Coordinates of C-alpha atoms in Angstrom, one line a residue:
Chain A
M1 CA 1.1 -0.2 259.2
H2 CA 2.1 -3.0 256.3
Q3 CA -1.1 -4.6 255.9
T4 CA -0.4 -5.1 252.2
H5 CA -1.8 -7.5 249.7
S6 CA 1.0 -9.3 247.5
P7 CA 0.1 -9.4 244.1
H8 CA 1.3 -12.9 243.6
R9 CA -1.2 -14.0 246.2
S10 CA -4.0 -12.2 244.9
A11 CA -3.6 -13.1 241.0
P12 CA -1.3 -15.8 240.5
W13 CA -2.0 -16.5 237.3
L14 CA -1.8 -13.3 235.9
L15 CA 1.9 -12.8 237.5
A16 CA 2.8 -16.3 236.0
T17 CA 1.8 -15.0 232.3
V18 CA 4.7 -12.5 232.6
P19 CA 7.4 -15.3 232.4
L20 CA 5.0 -16.8 229.5
I21 CA 5.4 -13.7 227.9
M22 CA 9.0 -13.5 228.0
V23 CA 9.3 -16.8 226.9
L24 CA 7.5 -16.5 223.6
M25 CA 9.4 -12.8 223.3
F26 CA 12.5 -15.4 223.2
V27 CA 11.0 -18.0 220.7
V28 CA 8.6 -16.4 218.5
P29 CA 10.8 -13.9 216.7
F30 CA 13.4 -16.5 216.2
T31 CA 10.7 -18.9 214.6
L32 CA 7.4 -17.8 213.4
L33 CA 8.6 -14.1 212.9
R34 CA 12.2 -15.2 211.4
N35 CA 11.3 -14.2 207.8
V36 CA 9.0 -11.4 208.3
D37 CA 11.5 -8.8 207.3
A38 CA 9.0 -5.6 208.2
W39 CA 8.1 -3.3 210.9
Y40 CA 4.9 -5.6 211.9
G41 CA 7.0 -8.2 212.2
S42 CA 9.6 -8.9 215.3
L43 CA 9.3 -5.2 216.0
T44 CA 5.4 -4.9 216.7
F45 CA 5.6 -8.2 218.5
W46 CA 8.0 -7.2 220.9
A47 CA 6.5 -3.8 221.7
V48 CA 3.1 -5.0 222.0
A49 CA 3.9 -8.2 224.4
T50 CA 5.8 -5.1 226.6
M51 CA 3.1 -3.3 227.1
V52 CA 1.0 -6.1 228.0
V53 CA 3.5 -6.9 231.0
I54 CA 3.5 -3.3 231.7
G55 CA -0.2 -3.6 232.3
I56 CA 0.0 -6.5 234.1
N57 CA 2.3 -4.4 236.4
V58 CA -0.5 -1.9 236.9
V59 CA -2.9 -4.1 237.8
L60 CA -0.6 -6.2 240.2
S61 CA 0.9 -3.4 242.1
R62 CA -2.9 -1.6 242.4
R63 CA -3.3 -3.2 245.9
W64 CA 0.0 -2.0 247.3
E65 CA -0.8 0.5 250.4
D66 CA 0.5 1.0 253.4
Chain B
M1 CA 28.5 21.9 216.0
T2 CA 31.1 24.1 217.4
T3 CA 33.3 23.5 220.5
G4 CA 32.4 26.8 221.8
W5 CA 28.6 26.0 222.2
I6 CA 29.3 22.6 223.6
W7 CA 31.2 24.1 226.2
T8 CA 28.3 26.9 226.6
G9 CA 25.8 23.8 226.9
V10 CA 27.8 21.9 229.4
S11 CA 28.2 24.6 231.6
I12 CA 24.4 26.0 231.6
Y13 CA 23.8 22.1 232.8
V14 CA 26.6 22.2 235.4
V15 CA 24.6 25.6 237.0
L16 CA 21.3 24.0 236.9
A17 CA 22.3 20.6 238.0
L18 CA 24.3 22.1 241.0
I19 CA 21.5 24.1 241.9
A20 CA 19.1 21.3 241.4
A21 CA 22.0 19.6 243.9
V22 CA 22.1 22.2 246.5
M23 CA 18.5 22.6 246.9
S24 CA 18.0 19.2 247.3
R25 CA 19.6 19.5 250.5
A26 CA 17.7 18.6 253.7
G27 CA 19.9 19.4 256.3
R28 CA 23.4 17.9 257.6
S29 CA 23.2 14.0 257.0
T30 CA 24.3 12.2 260.1
S31 CA 23.4 8.6 259.7
M32 CA 23.8 6.4 256.7
A33 CA 20.4 5.8 255.9
D34 CA 20.0 9.7 255.7
Y35 CA 22.8 10.0 253.0
F36 CA 22.9 6.8 251.3
L37 CA 18.9 6.2 251.3
G38 CA 17.8 9.6 251.5
G39 CA 16.1 8.6 254.7
R40 CA 14.3 6.6 253.5
R41 CA 11.6 9.5 252.6
M42 CA 11.9 9.4 248.6
G43 CA 8.9 10.3 246.7
G44 CA 7.4 8.3 244.0
F45 CA 8.1 10.6 240.9
V46 CA 11.8 11.8 242.1
S47 CA 12.1 7.8 242.3
A48 CA 11.0 7.0 238.9
M49 CA 13.4 9.6 237.3
S50 CA 16.2 8.7 239.4
Y51 CA 15.7 5.1 238.7
S52 CA 15.3 5.7 234.9
A53 CA 18.5 7.8 234.8
T54 CA 20.6 5.4 236.9
T55 CA 19.7 2.7 234.9
Y56 CA 19.5 4.3 231.4
S57 CA 22.4 6.4 230.1
A58 CA 25.3 6.0 228.0
F59 CA 24.5 2.3 227.4
M60 CA 21.2 3.1 225.9
M61 CA 21.8 6.5 223.6
I62 CA 25.3 5.3 222.5
G63 CA 25.2 1.7 223.3
L64 CA 21.6 0.1 222.3
A65 CA 21.9 2.8 219.4
G66 CA 24.8 1.0 218.3
L67 CA 23.8 -2.3 218.5
T68 CA 21.0 -1.3 216.3
Y69 CA 22.7 0.2 214.2
A70 CA 24.8 -3.0 214.1
G71 CA 22.7 -5.7 214.5
G72 CA 19.0 -4.6 213.5
V73 CA 15.7 -4.9 215.6
G74 CA 16.8 -7.5 217.8
A75 CA 18.6 -4.8 219.9
L76 CA 14.9 -3.7 220.8
G77 CA 13.9 -7.1 221.8
F78 CA 16.8 -7.2 223.9
E79 CA 16.1 -4.2 225.9
L80 CA 12.3 -4.9 226.0
L81 CA 13.3 -7.9 227.5
Y82 CA 15.3 -6.2 230.2
L83 CA 12.4 -4.3 230.8
C84 CA 10.0 -6.9 231.2
G85 CA 12.1 -8.4 233.4
V86 CA 11.7 -5.6 235.8
T87 CA 8.3 -7.3 236.6
L88 CA 10.8 -8.7 239.6
V89 CA 10.0 -5.8 241.3
L90 CA 6.7 -6.8 241.6
V91 CA 7.7 -9.7 243.4
F92 CA 10.9 -8.4 245.4
G93 CA 10.3 -4.7 245.8
P94 CA 7.9 -4.6 248.4
R95 CA 9.8 -7.3 250.1
F96 CA 13.1 -5.6 249.9
W97 CA 10.9 -2.2 251.0
R98 CA 9.8 -3.8 254.4
V99 CA 13.1 -5.9 255.5
G100 CA 14.8 -2.6 254.8
K101 CA 12.5 -0.7 256.9
A102 CA 12.1 -3.5 259.7
F103 CA 16.1 -4.1 260.1
G104 CA 17.3 -1.2 258.8
F105 CA 19.4 -2.0 255.9
V106 CA 21.4 0.5 254.2
T107 CA 23.0 -2.1 251.4
P108 CA 21.8 -5.1 249.7
T109 CA 24.6 -7.0 250.7
E110 CA 24.1 -6.0 254.5
M111 CA 20.7 -7.4 253.6
I112 CA 22.4 -10.6 252.6
G113 CA 24.8 -10.7 255.3
H114 CA 22.2 -10.6 258.2
R115 CA 19.3 -13.0 256.3
Y116 CA 22.2 -15.6 256.0
A117 CA 23.7 -14.6 259.2
S118 CA 27.2 -14.3 258.3
R119 CA 29.2 -10.8 258.1
T120 CA 31.7 -12.7 255.6
A121 CA 28.6 -13.3 253.2
G122 CA 27.7 -9.7 253.2
A123 CA 31.6 -8.8 252.6
V124 CA 32.1 -11.5 250.1
T125 CA 28.9 -9.9 247.7
A126 CA 29.9 -6.6 248.5
L127 CA 33.5 -6.8 247.2
A128 CA 32.3 -9.1 243.9
S129 CA 29.9 -5.8 243.4
C130 CA 32.9 -3.7 243.5
I131 CA 34.7 -5.7 241.0
F132 CA 32.0 -6.1 238.4
L133 CA 30.5 -2.5 238.9
I134 CA 33.5 -0.6 238.6
P135 CA 34.0 -1.7 235.3
Y136 CA 30.2 -0.9 234.4
A137 CA 30.8 2.4 236.2
A138 CA 33.6 2.9 233.6
V139 CA 31.4 2.1 230.5
Q140 CA 29.3 5.1 231.4
L141 CA 32.7 7.3 231.5
A142 CA 33.9 5.9 228.0
G143 CA 30.5 7.0 226.6
V144 CA 30.8 10.3 227.9
G145 CA 34.4 10.3 225.8
Y146 CA 32.8 8.9 223.0
L147 CA 30.1 11.0 223.1
L148 CA 32.1 14.3 223.1
S149 CA 34.8 13.6 221.2
G150 CA 32.6 12.3 218.6
M151 CA 30.5 15.3 218.1
T152 CA 33.1 17.6 218.2
D153 CA 35.5 15.6 215.7
G154 CA 37.9 15.6 218.4
A155 CA 37.9 19.0 219.5
V156 CA 37.0 17.7 222.7
G157 CA 39.3 15.0 223.4
F158 CA 38.4 11.3 225.3
T159 CA 40.0 12.2 228.0
E160 CA 38.4 15.7 228.5
G161 CA 35.1 14.0 228.6
T162 CA 35.8 11.2 230.9
V163 CA 37.3 13.8 233.6
L164 CA 34.6 15.8 233.1
A165 CA 32.2 13.3 233.7
V166 CA 34.3 11.8 237.0
V167 CA 34.2 15.5 238.6
L168 CA 30.6 16.3 238.2
A169 CA 29.5 12.4 239.4
L170 CA 31.7 13.3 242.7
I171 CA 30.3 16.6 243.2
F172 CA 26.7 15.7 242.7
A173 CA 27.4 12.5 245.1
L174 CA 29.0 14.6 247.7
V175 CA 26.5 17.9 248.1
A176 CA 23.5 15.3 249.8
G177 CA 24.4 11.8 248.8
L178 CA 21.4 10.0 247.6
R179 CA 19.0 13.6 247.6
S180 CA 21.2 15.4 245.2
V181 CA 22.1 12.5 243.1
A182 CA 17.8 11.8 242.7
W183 CA 17.0 15.6 242.1
T184 CA 19.8 16.5 239.8
D185 CA 18.9 12.6 237.9
S186 CA 15.2 13.9 238.0
L187 CA 16.1 16.5 236.3
Q188 CA 18.1 15.6 233.4
S189 CA 15.8 12.5 233.0
V190 CA 12.9 15.0 232.2
V191 CA 15.2 17.1 229.7
M192 CA 16.5 13.8 228.2
M193 CA 13.2 11.9 227.3
L194 CA 11.8 15.2 225.9
S195 CA 14.8 15.9 223.7
A196 CA 16.0 12.2 222.6
T197 CA 12.1 12.1 221.1
L198 CA 12.2 15.2 219.4
V199 CA 15.6 14.6 217.8
V200 CA 13.8 11.4 216.8
I201 CA 10.5 12.6 215.1
V202 CA 12.7 15.5 213.4
V203 CA 15.1 13.0 212.1
I204 CA 12.3 10.6 210.8
W205 CA 10.6 13.5 209.4
Q206 CA 13.5 14.4 207.4
L207 CA 14.1 11.0 205.9
G208 CA 10.6 11.1 204.6
G209 CA 8.4 10.4 207.2
V210 CA 7.3 7.1 208.8
S211 CA 6.7 5.3 206.0
G212 CA 9.6 6.5 204.2
F213 CA 11.9 5.5 207.1
F214 CA 10.1 1.8 207.5
D215 CA 10.9 1.7 203.2
G216 CA 14.5 2.5 203.9
L217 CA 15.0 0.0 206.2
A218 CA 13.0 -2.6 204.4
E219 CA 15.7 -2.1 201.7
Q220 CA 18.2 -3.5 204.2
P221 CA 17.2 -7.0 204.4
G222 CA 17.5 -8.3 207.8
A223 CA 17.2 -5.0 209.8
L224 CA 13.9 -5.6 210.9
S225 CA 14.0 -9.5 211.9
V226 CA 16.4 -12.0 213.8
P227 CA 18.7 -13.5 213.2
G228 CA 18.5 -10.6 210.6
E229 CA 21.8 -10.1 209.2
G230 CA 23.5 -12.8 211.5
Y231 CA 24.6 -10.6 214.5
F232 CA 22.2 -11.8 216.6
T233 CA 22.1 -15.5 216.7
F234 CA 20.1 -16.7 219.5
S235 CA 22.7 -17.9 221.6
T236 CA 24.1 -14.1 221.0
F237 CA 20.6 -12.7 222.1
L238 CA 20.4 -14.9 224.8
A239 CA 23.9 -14.1 226.0
L240 CA 23.1 -10.7 226.0
T241 CA 19.7 -10.6 227.3
L242 CA 19.7 -13.0 230.4
P243 CA 22.0 -10.8 232.8
W244 CA 19.4 -8.0 231.9
I245 CA 16.1 -9.7 232.7
F246 CA 18.0 -10.1 236.3
F247 CA 19.3 -6.2 236.4
S248 CA 16.7 -5.2 238.6
I249 CA 17.7 -7.7 241.7
S250 CA 21.3 -8.3 240.6
N251 CA 22.9 -4.9 240.3
P252 CA 23.1 -3.1 243.9
Q253 CA 22.8 0.5 242.6
V254 CA 19.2 -0.4 241.8
S255 CA 18.3 -2.7 243.9
Q256 CA 19.3 -0.4 246.6
R257 CA 16.9 2.0 245.4
L258 CA 14.0 -0.4 246.7
F259 CA 15.3 0.5 250.1
T260 CA 14.3 4.4 249.4
P261 CA 10.8 5.3 248.7
N262 CA 8.6 6.6 251.5
S263 CA 6.0 4.1 251.1
L264 CA 4.7 1.5 249.1
K265 CA 2.5 4.2 247.1
D266 CA 5.9 5.6 246.3
L267 CA 7.4 2.1 245.4
R268 CA 4.4 1.7 243.0
R269 CA 4.9 5.0 241.5
M270 CA 8.4 4.2 241.0
L271 CA 8.0 1.1 239.2
I272 CA 5.3 2.1 236.8
G273 CA 6.8 5.3 236.1
F274 CA 10.3 3.6 235.3
L275 CA 8.1 1.2 233.0
I276 CA 6.3 3.9 231.1
F277 CA 9.5 6.0 230.9
G278 CA 12.0 2.9 229.9
F279 CA 9.4 1.6 227.3
I280 CA 9.4 5.1 225.3
Y281 CA 13.2 5.6 226.0
T282 CA 13.9 2.3 224.3
V283 CA 11.7 2.9 221.0
V284 CA 13.6 6.2 220.9
A285 CA 17.2 4.6 221.1
V286 CA 16.3 2.0 218.5
L287 CA 14.5 4.4 215.8
W288 CA 17.8 6.5 216.6
G289 CA 20.1 3.6 215.8
F290 CA 18.1 2.8 212.9
A291 CA 18.2 6.2 211.7
A292 CA 21.9 6.1 211.8
R293 CA 21.9 3.2 210.3
L294 CA 19.9 4.6 206.9
E295 CA 22.0 7.7 206.9
F296 CA 25.5 6.5 207.9
P297 CA 26.2 3.1 206.7
D298 CA 29.6 2.9 206.7
L299 CA 30.8 4.2 210.4
A300 CA 34.0 2.5 211.4
S301 CA 32.5 1.9 214.8
S302 CA 28.8 1.2 215.7
D303 CA 29.1 3.4 218.8
M304 CA 29.7 6.3 216.8
A305 CA 26.2 5.8 215.4
T306 CA 24.9 8.3 217.9
P307 CA 27.5 11.1 217.9
T308 CA 27.5 11.2 214.5
L309 CA 23.7 11.5 214.2
L310 CA 24.2 14.5 216.5
G311 CA 26.8 15.9 214.7
S312 CA 24.9 16.0 211.5
D313 CA 22.7 18.3 209.6
L314 CA 20.0 16.3 210.3
V315 CA 19.6 17.2 213.6
P316 CA 19.1 21.2 214.9
A317 CA 22.2 22.4 216.6
P318 CA 20.4 23.4 219.4
L319 CA 18.3 20.5 219.9
A320 CA 21.9 18.2 219.3
I321 CA 23.6 20.0 222.4
I322 CA 20.6 19.8 224.6
V323 CA 20.4 15.9 223.6
M324 CA 24.1 15.7 224.1
I325 CA 24.0 17.3 227.6
G326 CA 21.2 15.2 228.3
I327 CA 23.6 11.9 227.6
L328 CA 26.3 13.5 229.2
A329 CA 24.2 14.1 232.3
A330 CA 23.1 10.5 232.3
C331 CA 26.2 9.0 232.2
V332 CA 27.3 11.1 235.3
S333 CA 24.0 10.1 236.9
T334 CA 24.9 6.3 236.6
I335 CA 28.2 6.9 237.6
D336 CA 27.3 8.8 241.0
S337 CA 24.6 6.3 242.0
I338 CA 27.2 3.3 241.7
M339 CA 29.9 5.5 243.2
L340 CA 27.2 5.8 246.2
T341 CA 26.1 2.2 246.4
L342 CA 29.9 1.1 246.2
S343 CA 31.0 3.4 248.8
S344 CA 28.3 2.5 251.3
M345 CA 28.8 -1.2 250.6
V346 CA 32.5 -0.9 251.3
T347 CA 31.8 1.2 254.5
R348 CA 28.8 -1.2 255.9
D349 CA 29.9 -4.4 254.3
V350 CA 33.8 -4.5 254.6
Y351 CA 35.1 -2.0 257.0
L352 CA 32.6 -2.0 259.6
P353 CA 32.8 -5.9 260.1
L354 CA 36.5 -5.7 260.1
S355 CA 36.8 -2.9 262.4
R356 CA 34.1 -4.4 264.8
A357 CA 36.5 -7.5 264.9
R358 CA 39.7 -5.4 265.3
R359 CA 37.9 -3.9 268.7
R360 CA 37.0 -7.1 269.6
G361 CA 40.6 -8.4 269.5
A362 CA 42.1 -5.5 271.1
D363 CA 39.4 -5.9 274.0
A364 CA 40.0 -9.3 274.3
D365 CA 44.1 -8.9 274.6
Q366 CA 43.2 -5.9 277.1
H367 CA 41.1 -8.1 279.2
H368 CA 38.0 -5.5 278.9
Q369 CA 35.8 -8.1 280.7
T370 CA 33.4 -5.7 282.0
S371 CA 32.6 -3.9 278.9
P372 CA 29.6 -5.1 277.2
A373 CA 30.1 -7.2 274.0
P374 CA 29.6 -6.0 270.7
S375 CA 26.7 -6.8 269.1
E376 CA 26.7 -9.7 266.3
T377 CA 24.2 -8.3 264.1
P378 CA 25.2 -6.6 260.8
N379 CA 22.1 -4.3 261.6
D380 CA 22.6 -3.2 264.7
A381 CA 24.7 -0.2 263.2
G382 CA 21.5 1.7 263.4
A383 CA 21.6 1.5 267.2
A384 CA 24.9 2.2 267.3
P385 CA 26.3 5.7 268.9
Q386 CA 26.0 8.6 266.6
R387 CA 29.6 9.0 266.6
T388 CA 29.9 5.7 264.9
E389 CA 27.4 6.2 262.5
S390 CA 29.3 9.9 261.5
R391 CA 32.8 7.8 261.1
Q392 CA 30.8 5.8 258.8
L393 CA 29.5 8.3 257.2
M394 CA 32.8 10.4 256.8
L395 CA 34.9 7.1 255.6
G396 CA 31.6 6.6 252.8
K397 CA 32.9 9.9 251.4
L398 CA 36.6 9.1 251.3
V399 CA 35.8 6.0 249.6
L400 CA 33.8 7.9 246.6
P401 CA 36.6 9.6 245.3
V402 CA 38.8 6.0 245.3
I403 CA 36.0 4.4 243.2
A404 CA 36.0 7.1 241.0
L405 CA 39.8 6.8 240.1
L406 CA 39.3 3.3 239.6
A407 CA 36.3 3.7 237.2
Y408 CA 38.3 6.7 235.2
G409 CA 41.4 4.1 234.9
F410 CA 39.0 1.4 233.4
A411 CA 37.3 3.8 230.9
H412 CA 40.7 4.3 229.4
L413 CA 41.0 1.3 228.2
Q414 CA 38.5 2.3 225.7
L415 CA 37.2 -1.1 224.9
D416 CA 35.5 -0.8 221.1
L417 CA 31.7 -2.2 221.9
I418 CA 30.3 -0.1 225.0
A419 CA 27.3 -2.8 225.3
V420 CA 29.2 -5.8 225.0
L421 CA 31.2 -4.3 228.3
S422 CA 28.4 -3.6 230.1
V423 CA 26.6 -6.7 229.5
S424 CA 30.0 -8.4 230.7
A425 CA 29.3 -6.3 233.9
S426 CA 26.0 -7.6 234.4
A427 CA 26.9 -10.9 233.6
G428 CA 29.1 -11.2 236.8
L429 CA 26.2 -9.7 239.1
L430 CA 23.9 -12.6 237.8
V431 CA 25.6 -14.8 240.7
M432 CA 24.2 -13.1 243.2
V433 CA 20.5 -13.9 241.9
P434 CA 20.4 -16.9 243.9
P435 CA 21.3 -15.9 247.3
I436 CA 18.9 -13.0 246.7
V437 CA 16.3 -15.2 245.6
G438 CA 16.9 -17.9 248.3
A439 CA 16.8 -15.0 251.0
F440 CA 12.8 -14.4 250.6
F441 CA 11.8 -17.8 249.3
W442 CA 14.2 -20.8 250.5
R443 CA 14.9 -21.2 254.3
G444 CA 17.6 -23.6 253.5
G445 CA 20.0 -21.1 252.0
T446 CA 23.3 -20.8 254.0
A447 CA 26.3 -18.3 254.1
A448 CA 28.5 -21.3 252.7
G449 CA 26.1 -21.7 250.0
V450 CA 26.2 -17.7 249.2
I451 CA 30.0 -17.7 249.5
S452 CA 31.1 -20.8 247.5
S453 CA 28.3 -19.3 244.7
V454 CA 29.6 -16.0 244.2
V455 CA 33.3 -16.6 244.5
V456 CA 33.3 -19.6 242.1
A457 CA 30.9 -18.6 239.6
G458 CA 32.0 -15.0 239.8
S459 CA 35.5 -16.1 239.0
L460 CA 34.1 -18.4 235.8
V461 CA 32.3 -15.2 234.6
L462 CA 35.7 -13.0 234.9
V463 CA 38.0 -16.3 233.5
L464 CA 35.5 -16.6 230.6
E465 CA 35.2 -12.8 229.7
Y466 CA 38.9 -12.5 230.3
T467 CA 39.8 -15.4 227.6
G468 CA 36.6 -14.9 225.6
T469 CA 35.6 -18.2 225.9
R470 CA 32.2 -19.3 225.0
L471 CA 31.2 -22.7 226.5
L472 CA 28.7 -24.5 223.9
G473 CA 28.3 -21.4 222.1
Q474 CA 26.8 -19.9 225.3
G475 CA 27.6 -16.8 227.1
S476 CA 29.6 -16.2 230.3
G477 CA 25.9 -15.0 232.5
V478 CA 24.2 -18.4 231.0
W479 CA 27.1 -20.2 232.5
G480 CA 27.7 -17.9 235.7
L481 CA 23.7 -18.5 236.8
L482 CA 23.7 -22.0 236.2
V483 CA 26.9 -23.0 238.2
A484 CA 25.9 -20.0 241.0
T485 CA 22.5 -21.8 241.3
A486 CA 23.9 -24.9 241.7
L487 CA 26.5 -24.5 244.4
F488 CA 24.0 -22.4 246.2
V489 CA 21.4 -25.0 246.6
G490 CA 24.2 -28.1 246.8
V491 CA 26.3 -26.3 249.1
S492 CA 23.3 -25.0 251.2
L493 CA 22.1 -28.2 251.6
A494 CA 25.2 -29.9 252.9
T495 CA 25.4 -27.0 255.4
R496 CA 23.4 -26.1 258.6
A497 CA 20.7 -23.0 257.8
P498 CA 20.3 -20.2 260.3
R499 CA 16.3 -21.4 260.1
Q500 CA 15.5 -18.9 263.2
R501 CA 16.8 -15.7 261.0
A502 CA 15.3 -17.3 257.8
Q503 CA 12.0 -17.3 259.8
E504 CA 12.4 -13.8 260.9
F505 CA 13.3 -12.5 257.8
I506 CA 11.0 -14.1 255.6
A507 CA 7.9 -13.2 258.1
A508 CA 9.2 -9.5 258.0
S509 CA 9.3 -9.5 254.1
G510 CA 5.8 -10.6 253.9
G511 CA 4.5 -7.9 256.0
S512 CA 2.1 -10.0 258.6
S513 CA 2.0 -8.9 262.3
R514 CA 4.2 -11.7 263.4
A515 CA 6.6 -10.1 261.0
R516 CA 6.7 -7.1 262.9
S517 CA 7.4 -8.5 266.4
A518 CA 9.9 -10.8 265.0
A519 CA 11.8 -7.6 263.3
T520 CA 11.3 -6.1 266.7
A521 CA 12.8 -8.9 268.6
A522 CA 15.6 -9.5 265.9
P523 CA 18.4 -7.3 267.0
Q524 CA 18.4 -9.1 270.4
N525 CA 17.7 -12.9 269.9
S526 CA 19.0 -13.5 266.3
P527 CA 22.4 -15.4 265.9
S528 CA 25.2 -14.7 264.0

């Protein structure tokens, strides 16, 4: 009935990239993009990073089944 | 915008939502799981929309837009980091879902009580949730008050707005429990998303299109960078963000939703649906805040950014009313979800153990040696007689208005920046994170570790918030999480862990065949 594949077992490296991306979301805007006061700075960085994380969620939850 | 039009819009919303609530009824609920979890048979789409509406409410369109107004693009990073934190559902979602089904948990704190073989641990975490979540519900109420008074220039007062929200939340929760809450949530989520997006498009177009919009922001140095004008220092950013990263497992009104989907596929639909909704909604709320910043740079309070924008000529009146009603409904949906969760916790994790203890005491006094001993496990309520379940359910419904009244009282404190108060509540719930993570990943965790970490670290957060203290420049959530982790690990190492219970629980959370037999056997052989 619940024979599922835990996502963190099937692709641990992919799951591990999420906290890494989140750390970058803390660090990069306050350092590299600190003086980039335009739409292509922190705004775009945070948006793209989040889209990547959502993509990882889509991939890793694909194998959930009852 | 005239008051008459606003009340007309509100009336239409109330009628439509009531129809949705009544249609959601699936017979008369007789069990706690049926009323508070929708019988664990919720579909993916409704779950996603309801999860979105429960999470996003006054905070997004008033608080986050206000935060953008006050501090610039850092508000976007803060909210998107929360959204990325929902990845925790990828790890904890299936585990919550499996143990919920295996052991019959209705509340996350009941799960804690069972896992650590201690009703006291369940009761303490339930009470701590009440202490921190009632102010959080109050934040939503205050949001309604600000919204209606702002949009009508005070013609509809703060008090009328909050009373309206409390009454509607109570009605929606009482009609059919989670089912009516989820269906009304879904209705308003769709309306909210479409109308809010449309408003942003209309406003940006009126401000000169996308290029004109960003050119305008470029003329405000610091609006598109952090720390920008200085509002979002790194420690402020961290203090705001950290509690929200763990929101999906620390806040019981959303973690309880992990018990509700009909299948893991529905859980997946809920997760992905929410992430997509959340991303779009976050961007819309931030653009909204920027628009208010460009057009109305001198507002007295940043919480007035959204009401002022909606009440201005930039937004066509009919659209503004639809958005306002969407925000009102979102506030209501968050409050009714919190009320449902807290009432299930008070009933299941505080009242039930107390009444059993009292009954055992009475039985002992009367020397009823022949009657069977009451079961020791928190989860055995699922096997309790129908009468007990009905009594629990009735009590749960009676607790709902009490929680509503408490939230109403807090709302009238009218604290200035909604986002900050809301995050303070979340900071307090951060202390639940170590026990929840430990429940699934560390067999050595103990009830003493849970109780000491929640009580001491929770109290620390309250003191820091009350006194406005920032130790070493960091917010209360940072310290709460650090102290809770240290105490949970330290005290657990010094006390004896319920190894067999941990083994059964962790096995059940993984979905293995061994887990199924463990879960089946648990009520009989587990120590308490």
